[in-house]
Short mmCIF file of C-alpha atoms and ligand atoms in Angstrom, two decimals:
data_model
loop_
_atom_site.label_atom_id
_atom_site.label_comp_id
_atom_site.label_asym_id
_atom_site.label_seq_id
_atom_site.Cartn_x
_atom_site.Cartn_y
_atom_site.Cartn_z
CA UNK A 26 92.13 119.21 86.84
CA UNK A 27 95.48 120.19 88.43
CA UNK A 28 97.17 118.60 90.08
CA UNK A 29 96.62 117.81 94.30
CA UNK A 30 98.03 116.76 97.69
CA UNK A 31 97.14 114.01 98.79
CA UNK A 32 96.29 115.25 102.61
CA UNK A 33 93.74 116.96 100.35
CA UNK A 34 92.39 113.36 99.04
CA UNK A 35 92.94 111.76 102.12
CA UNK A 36 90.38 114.02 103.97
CA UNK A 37 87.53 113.97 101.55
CA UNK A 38 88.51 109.41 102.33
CA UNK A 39 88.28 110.21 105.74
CA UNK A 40 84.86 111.89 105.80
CA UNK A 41 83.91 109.61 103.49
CA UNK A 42 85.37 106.13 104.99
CA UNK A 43 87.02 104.55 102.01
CA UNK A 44 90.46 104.31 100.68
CA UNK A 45 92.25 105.82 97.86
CA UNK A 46 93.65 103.65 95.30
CA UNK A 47 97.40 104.63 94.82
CA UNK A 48 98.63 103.00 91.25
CA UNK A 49 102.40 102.87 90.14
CA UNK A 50 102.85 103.76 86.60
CA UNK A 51 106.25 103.67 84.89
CA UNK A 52 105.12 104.22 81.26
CA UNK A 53 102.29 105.99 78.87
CA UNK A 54 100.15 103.33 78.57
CA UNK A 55 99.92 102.91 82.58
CA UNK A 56 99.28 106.22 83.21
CA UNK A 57 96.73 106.33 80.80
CA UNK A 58 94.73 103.29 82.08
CA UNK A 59 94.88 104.83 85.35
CA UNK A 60 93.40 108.33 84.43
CA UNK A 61 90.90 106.75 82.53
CA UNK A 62 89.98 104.44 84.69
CA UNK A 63 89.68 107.00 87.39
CA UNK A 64 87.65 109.23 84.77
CA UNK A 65 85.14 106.40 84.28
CA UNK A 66 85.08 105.33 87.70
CA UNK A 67 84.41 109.17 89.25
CA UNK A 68 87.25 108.42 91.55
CA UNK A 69 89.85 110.36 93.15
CA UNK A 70 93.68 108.46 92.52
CA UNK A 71 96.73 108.51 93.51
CA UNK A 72 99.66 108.08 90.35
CA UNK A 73 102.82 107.12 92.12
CA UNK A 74 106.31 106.35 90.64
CA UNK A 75 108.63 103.88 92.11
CA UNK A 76 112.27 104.45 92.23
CA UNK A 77 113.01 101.99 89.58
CA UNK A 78 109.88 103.75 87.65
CA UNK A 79 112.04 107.01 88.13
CA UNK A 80 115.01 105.21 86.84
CA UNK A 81 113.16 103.67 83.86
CA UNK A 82 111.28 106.50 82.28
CA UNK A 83 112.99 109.38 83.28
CA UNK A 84 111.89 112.00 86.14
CA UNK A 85 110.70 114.38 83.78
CA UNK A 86 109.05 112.54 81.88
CA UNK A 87 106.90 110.69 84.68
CA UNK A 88 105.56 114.02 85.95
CA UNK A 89 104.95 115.37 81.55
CA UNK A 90 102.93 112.31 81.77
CA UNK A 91 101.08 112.60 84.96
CA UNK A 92 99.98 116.58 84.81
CA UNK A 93 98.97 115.63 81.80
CA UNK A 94 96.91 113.02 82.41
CA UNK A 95 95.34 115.01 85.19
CA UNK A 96 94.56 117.21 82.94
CA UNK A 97 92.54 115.57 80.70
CA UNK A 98 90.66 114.30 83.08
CA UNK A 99 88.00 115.85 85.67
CA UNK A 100 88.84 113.88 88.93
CA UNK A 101 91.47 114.97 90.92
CA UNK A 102 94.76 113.09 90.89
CA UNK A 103 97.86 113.06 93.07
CA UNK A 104 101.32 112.69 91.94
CA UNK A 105 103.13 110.57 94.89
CA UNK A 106 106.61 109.49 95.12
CA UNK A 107 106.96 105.88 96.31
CA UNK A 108 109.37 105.07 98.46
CA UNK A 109 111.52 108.18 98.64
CA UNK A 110 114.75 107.23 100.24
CA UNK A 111 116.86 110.52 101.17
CA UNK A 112 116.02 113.78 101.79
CA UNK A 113 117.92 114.93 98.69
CA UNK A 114 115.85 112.95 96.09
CA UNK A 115 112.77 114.52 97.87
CA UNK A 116 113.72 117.63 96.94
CA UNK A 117 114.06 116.84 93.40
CA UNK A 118 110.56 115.57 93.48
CA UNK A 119 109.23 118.73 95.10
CA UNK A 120 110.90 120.49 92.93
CA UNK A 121 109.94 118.36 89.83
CA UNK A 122 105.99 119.51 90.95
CA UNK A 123 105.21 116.57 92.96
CA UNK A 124 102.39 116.66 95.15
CA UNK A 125 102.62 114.13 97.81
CA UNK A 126 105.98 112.34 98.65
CA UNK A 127 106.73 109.28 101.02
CA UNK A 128 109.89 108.94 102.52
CA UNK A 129 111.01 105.54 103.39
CA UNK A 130 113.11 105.54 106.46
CA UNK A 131 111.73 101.82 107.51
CA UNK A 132 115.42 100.46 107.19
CA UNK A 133 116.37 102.62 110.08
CA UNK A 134 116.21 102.18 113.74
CA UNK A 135 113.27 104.28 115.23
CA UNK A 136 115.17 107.65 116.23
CA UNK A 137 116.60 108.08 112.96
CA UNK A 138 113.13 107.02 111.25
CA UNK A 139 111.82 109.99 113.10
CA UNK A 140 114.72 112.26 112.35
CA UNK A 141 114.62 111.90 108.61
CA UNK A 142 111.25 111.60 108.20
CA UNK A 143 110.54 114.95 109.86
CA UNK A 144 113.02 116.39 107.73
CA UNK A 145 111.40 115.72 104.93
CA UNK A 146 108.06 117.47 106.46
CA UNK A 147 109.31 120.20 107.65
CA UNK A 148 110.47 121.13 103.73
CA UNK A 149 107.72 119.81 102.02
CA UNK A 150 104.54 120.92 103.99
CA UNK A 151 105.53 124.49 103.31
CA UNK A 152 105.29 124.02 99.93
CA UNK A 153 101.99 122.13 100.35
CA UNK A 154 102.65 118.86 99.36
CA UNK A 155 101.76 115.68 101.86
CA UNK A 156 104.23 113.24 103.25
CA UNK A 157 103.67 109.72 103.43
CA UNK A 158 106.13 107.82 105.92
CA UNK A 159 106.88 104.12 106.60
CA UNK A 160 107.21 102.28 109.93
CA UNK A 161 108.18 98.37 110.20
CA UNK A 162 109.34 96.54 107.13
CA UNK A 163 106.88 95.31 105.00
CA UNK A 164 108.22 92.48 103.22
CA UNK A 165 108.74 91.34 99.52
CA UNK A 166 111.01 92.84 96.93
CA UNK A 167 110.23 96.66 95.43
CA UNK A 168 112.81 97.77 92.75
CA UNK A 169 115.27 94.96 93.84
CA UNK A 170 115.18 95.88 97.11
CA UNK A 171 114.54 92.43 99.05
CA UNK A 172 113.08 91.96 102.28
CA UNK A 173 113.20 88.30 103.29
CA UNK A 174 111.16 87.22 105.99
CA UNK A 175 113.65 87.72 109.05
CA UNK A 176 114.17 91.28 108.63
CA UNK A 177 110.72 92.24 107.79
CA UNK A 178 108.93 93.08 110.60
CA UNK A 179 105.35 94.34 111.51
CA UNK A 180 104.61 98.13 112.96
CA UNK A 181 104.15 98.54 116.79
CA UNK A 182 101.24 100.61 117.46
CA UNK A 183 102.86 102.74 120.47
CA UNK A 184 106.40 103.26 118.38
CA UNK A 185 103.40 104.92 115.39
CA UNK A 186 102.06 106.56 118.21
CA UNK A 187 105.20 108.09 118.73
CA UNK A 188 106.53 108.29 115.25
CA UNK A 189 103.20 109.89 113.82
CA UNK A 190 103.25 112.93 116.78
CA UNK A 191 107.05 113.64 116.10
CA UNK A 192 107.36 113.84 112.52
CA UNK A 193 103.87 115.24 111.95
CA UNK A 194 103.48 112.81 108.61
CA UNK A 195 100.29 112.91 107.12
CA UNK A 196 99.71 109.32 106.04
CA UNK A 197 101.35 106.12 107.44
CA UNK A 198 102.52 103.11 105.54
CA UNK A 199 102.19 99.83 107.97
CA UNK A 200 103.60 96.70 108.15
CA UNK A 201 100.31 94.08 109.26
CA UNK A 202 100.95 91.56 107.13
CA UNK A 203 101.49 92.24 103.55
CA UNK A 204 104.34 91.84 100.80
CA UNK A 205 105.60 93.51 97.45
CA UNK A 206 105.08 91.60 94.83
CA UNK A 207 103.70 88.35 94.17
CA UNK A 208 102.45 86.17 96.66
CA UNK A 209 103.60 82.46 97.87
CA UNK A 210 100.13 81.56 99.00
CA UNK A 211 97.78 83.29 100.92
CA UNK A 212 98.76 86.63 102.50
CA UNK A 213 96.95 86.96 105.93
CA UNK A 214 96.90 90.55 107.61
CA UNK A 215 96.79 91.04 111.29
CA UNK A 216 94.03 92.83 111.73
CA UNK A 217 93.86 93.34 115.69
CA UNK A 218 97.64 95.76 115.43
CA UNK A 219 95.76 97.71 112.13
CA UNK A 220 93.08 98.66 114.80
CA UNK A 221 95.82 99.38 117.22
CA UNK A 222 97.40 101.49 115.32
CA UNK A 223 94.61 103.45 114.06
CA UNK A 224 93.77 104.35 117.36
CA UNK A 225 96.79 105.47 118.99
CA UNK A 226 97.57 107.25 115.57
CA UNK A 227 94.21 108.61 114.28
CA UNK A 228 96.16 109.04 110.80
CA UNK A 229 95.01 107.95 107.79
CA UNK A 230 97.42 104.34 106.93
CA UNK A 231 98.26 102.76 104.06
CA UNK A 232 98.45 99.24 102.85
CA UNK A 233 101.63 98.48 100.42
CA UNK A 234 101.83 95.04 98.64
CA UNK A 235 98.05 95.45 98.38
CA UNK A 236 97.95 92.87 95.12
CA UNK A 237 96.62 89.68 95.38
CA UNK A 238 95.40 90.12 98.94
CA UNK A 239 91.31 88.97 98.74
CA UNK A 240 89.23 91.60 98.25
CA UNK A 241 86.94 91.15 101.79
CA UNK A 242 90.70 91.61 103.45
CA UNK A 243 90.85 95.10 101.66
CA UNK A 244 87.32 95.93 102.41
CA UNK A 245 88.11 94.59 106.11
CA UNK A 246 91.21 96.58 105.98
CA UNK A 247 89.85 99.97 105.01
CA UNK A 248 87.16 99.98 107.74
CA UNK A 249 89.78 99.83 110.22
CA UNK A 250 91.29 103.02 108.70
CA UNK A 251 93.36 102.05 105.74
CA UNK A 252 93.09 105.34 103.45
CA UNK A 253 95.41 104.46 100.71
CA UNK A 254 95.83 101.23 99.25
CA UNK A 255 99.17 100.87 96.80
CA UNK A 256 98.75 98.27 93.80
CA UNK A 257 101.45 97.83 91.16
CA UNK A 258 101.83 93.99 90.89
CA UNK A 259 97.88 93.51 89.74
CA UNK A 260 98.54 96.01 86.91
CA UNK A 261 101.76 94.72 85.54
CA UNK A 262 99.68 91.03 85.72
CA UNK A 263 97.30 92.58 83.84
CA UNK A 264 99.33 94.72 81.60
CA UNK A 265 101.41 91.31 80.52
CA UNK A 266 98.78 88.68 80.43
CA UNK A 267 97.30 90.75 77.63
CA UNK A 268 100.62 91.42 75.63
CA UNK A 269 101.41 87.61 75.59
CA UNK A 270 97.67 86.72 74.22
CA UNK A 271 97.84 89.43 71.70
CA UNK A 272 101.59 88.77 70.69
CA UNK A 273 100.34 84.68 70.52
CA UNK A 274 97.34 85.55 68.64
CA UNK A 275 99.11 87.82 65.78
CA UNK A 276 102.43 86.84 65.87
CA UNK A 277 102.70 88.60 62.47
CA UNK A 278 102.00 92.38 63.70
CA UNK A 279 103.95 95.15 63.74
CA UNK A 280 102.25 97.58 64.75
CA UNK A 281 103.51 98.12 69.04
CA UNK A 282 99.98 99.82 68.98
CA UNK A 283 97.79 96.73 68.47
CA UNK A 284 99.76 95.09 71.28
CA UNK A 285 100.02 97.80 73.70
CA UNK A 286 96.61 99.34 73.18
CA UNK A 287 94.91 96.20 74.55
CA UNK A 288 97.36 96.04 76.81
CA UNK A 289 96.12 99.64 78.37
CA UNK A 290 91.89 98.69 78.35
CA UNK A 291 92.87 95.30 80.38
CA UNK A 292 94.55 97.79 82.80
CA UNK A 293 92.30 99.89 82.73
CA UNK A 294 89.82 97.21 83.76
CA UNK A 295 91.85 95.84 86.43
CA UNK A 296 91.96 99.62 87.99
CA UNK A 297 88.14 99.64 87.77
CA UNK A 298 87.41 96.59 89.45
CA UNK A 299 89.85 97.71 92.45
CA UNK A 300 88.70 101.09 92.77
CA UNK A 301 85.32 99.57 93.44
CA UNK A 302 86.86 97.49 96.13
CA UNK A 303 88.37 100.40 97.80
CA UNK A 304 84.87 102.20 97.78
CA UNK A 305 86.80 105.19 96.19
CA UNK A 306 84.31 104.86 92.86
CA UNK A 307 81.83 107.71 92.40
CA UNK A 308 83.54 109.66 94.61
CA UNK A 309 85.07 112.58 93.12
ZN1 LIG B 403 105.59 99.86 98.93
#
């Protein structure tokens, strides 16, 4: 299938009550284990690319990659920019044939949150493509950007209020609790200003630094209107653990293939297992 937005995903999740897996990919292998594990699964999915994904493989080459993919697959797939972080590099991504794009203005006080962010909208709903936007800081390091545990803070539900009806976003990345990357102990989300938020906003939200938070939190999470959860941590666990036992067990090959290829089913697997999760399976 071509390409899609993701307001276009995010509706069918909304009918539906379930949440969209959103996987960052940064190489072949990833992007295959996602469309395949979205083909098997009968799921919609989100393919996003991280700054530093951008950075490592090349613009270009992350969206060859991704139409492709879509295309060999029957399940419709969104190509989302994660954490955009000017106006200009949105463009390129728009222009690039990206269909969904979030622009990060979380580092910013509120006013100019709202300011950039609805700059951003106003160019890219024209062209039909979604815009995700952020709104406290969720904490953890993404791409070497760190957020320690004094500046991150978590979204107030009357400032999304505010910031969803100005900028007119059409997804909404909150701050309730989790963190990029892996955690130190058990994350716990704050479940009571999710609600909140859902209600004054009645937009679907997202949940970054979704690996490695227990399973009945997601579950919990996406009944109180989480529509897109992010993973990229979970993958690159998987991804690894599997070239280290294959690199241990023949430390004689090579072929990259026999290492890499294993490497892509235990992705694959790990995609499965959170697509099911998410309730997104046997959806699309
Ligand atoms: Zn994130």
């Amino acid at each position: 299938m071509p390409l899609v937005s993701l307001r276009e995903v995010l509706e069918r999740a909304e009918e539906g009550g379930y949440a969209v897996g959103a996987f960052n990919c940064n190489n072949m292998e990833i992007v295959q284990a996602i469309a395949e594990a979205a083909e098997m699964e009968r799921a919609p999915v989100v393919i996003q690319a991280s700054q530093g994904a951008l950075k490592y493989a090349g613009l270009n080459y992350i969206v060859s990659l991704v139409r492709a993919a879509a295309e060999s697959i029957r399940v419709p797939v969104v190509l989302h920019l994660d954490h955009g972080t000017d106006r200009e590099q949105v463009l390129k991504a728009l222009r690039a044939g990206f269909t969904s794009v979030m622009i990060d203005g979380s580092k910013y006080p509120l006013e100019e949150n709202i300011a950039v962010t609805r700059q951003v909208v106003e160019v890219a709903r024209p062209m039909g493509v979604s815009v995700e936007g952020e709104l406290g800081r969720i904490m953890g390091t993404e791409d070497n950007i760190q957020v320690d545990g004094q500046e991150a803070f978590f979204t107030d539900p009357e400032e999304a209020q505010r910031f969803v009806a100005e900028t007119g976003v059409d997804a909404l990345a909150v701050a309730v609790g989790t963190a990029h990357g892996v955690y130190k102990g058990e994350p716990r989300l704050d479940f009571d200003r999710l609600k909140r938020i859902r209600e004054l906003t009645r937009i679907p939200l997202v949940l970054h630094g979704s690996s490695g938070v227990p399973d009945e939190a997601i579950r919990r999470a996406v009944s109180l209107g989480v529509r897109k959860v992010n993973i990229d941590t979970d993958i690159r666990l998987a991804f690894l653990q599997k070239v280290r036992e294959e690199l241990d067990r023949r430390p004689e090959e090579i072929d990259p293939r026999r290492i890499l290829g294993p490497a892509r089913e235990a992705a694959r697997e790990a995609i499965r297992y959170k697509m099911r999760v998410f309730g997104c399976a046997g959806r699309a």
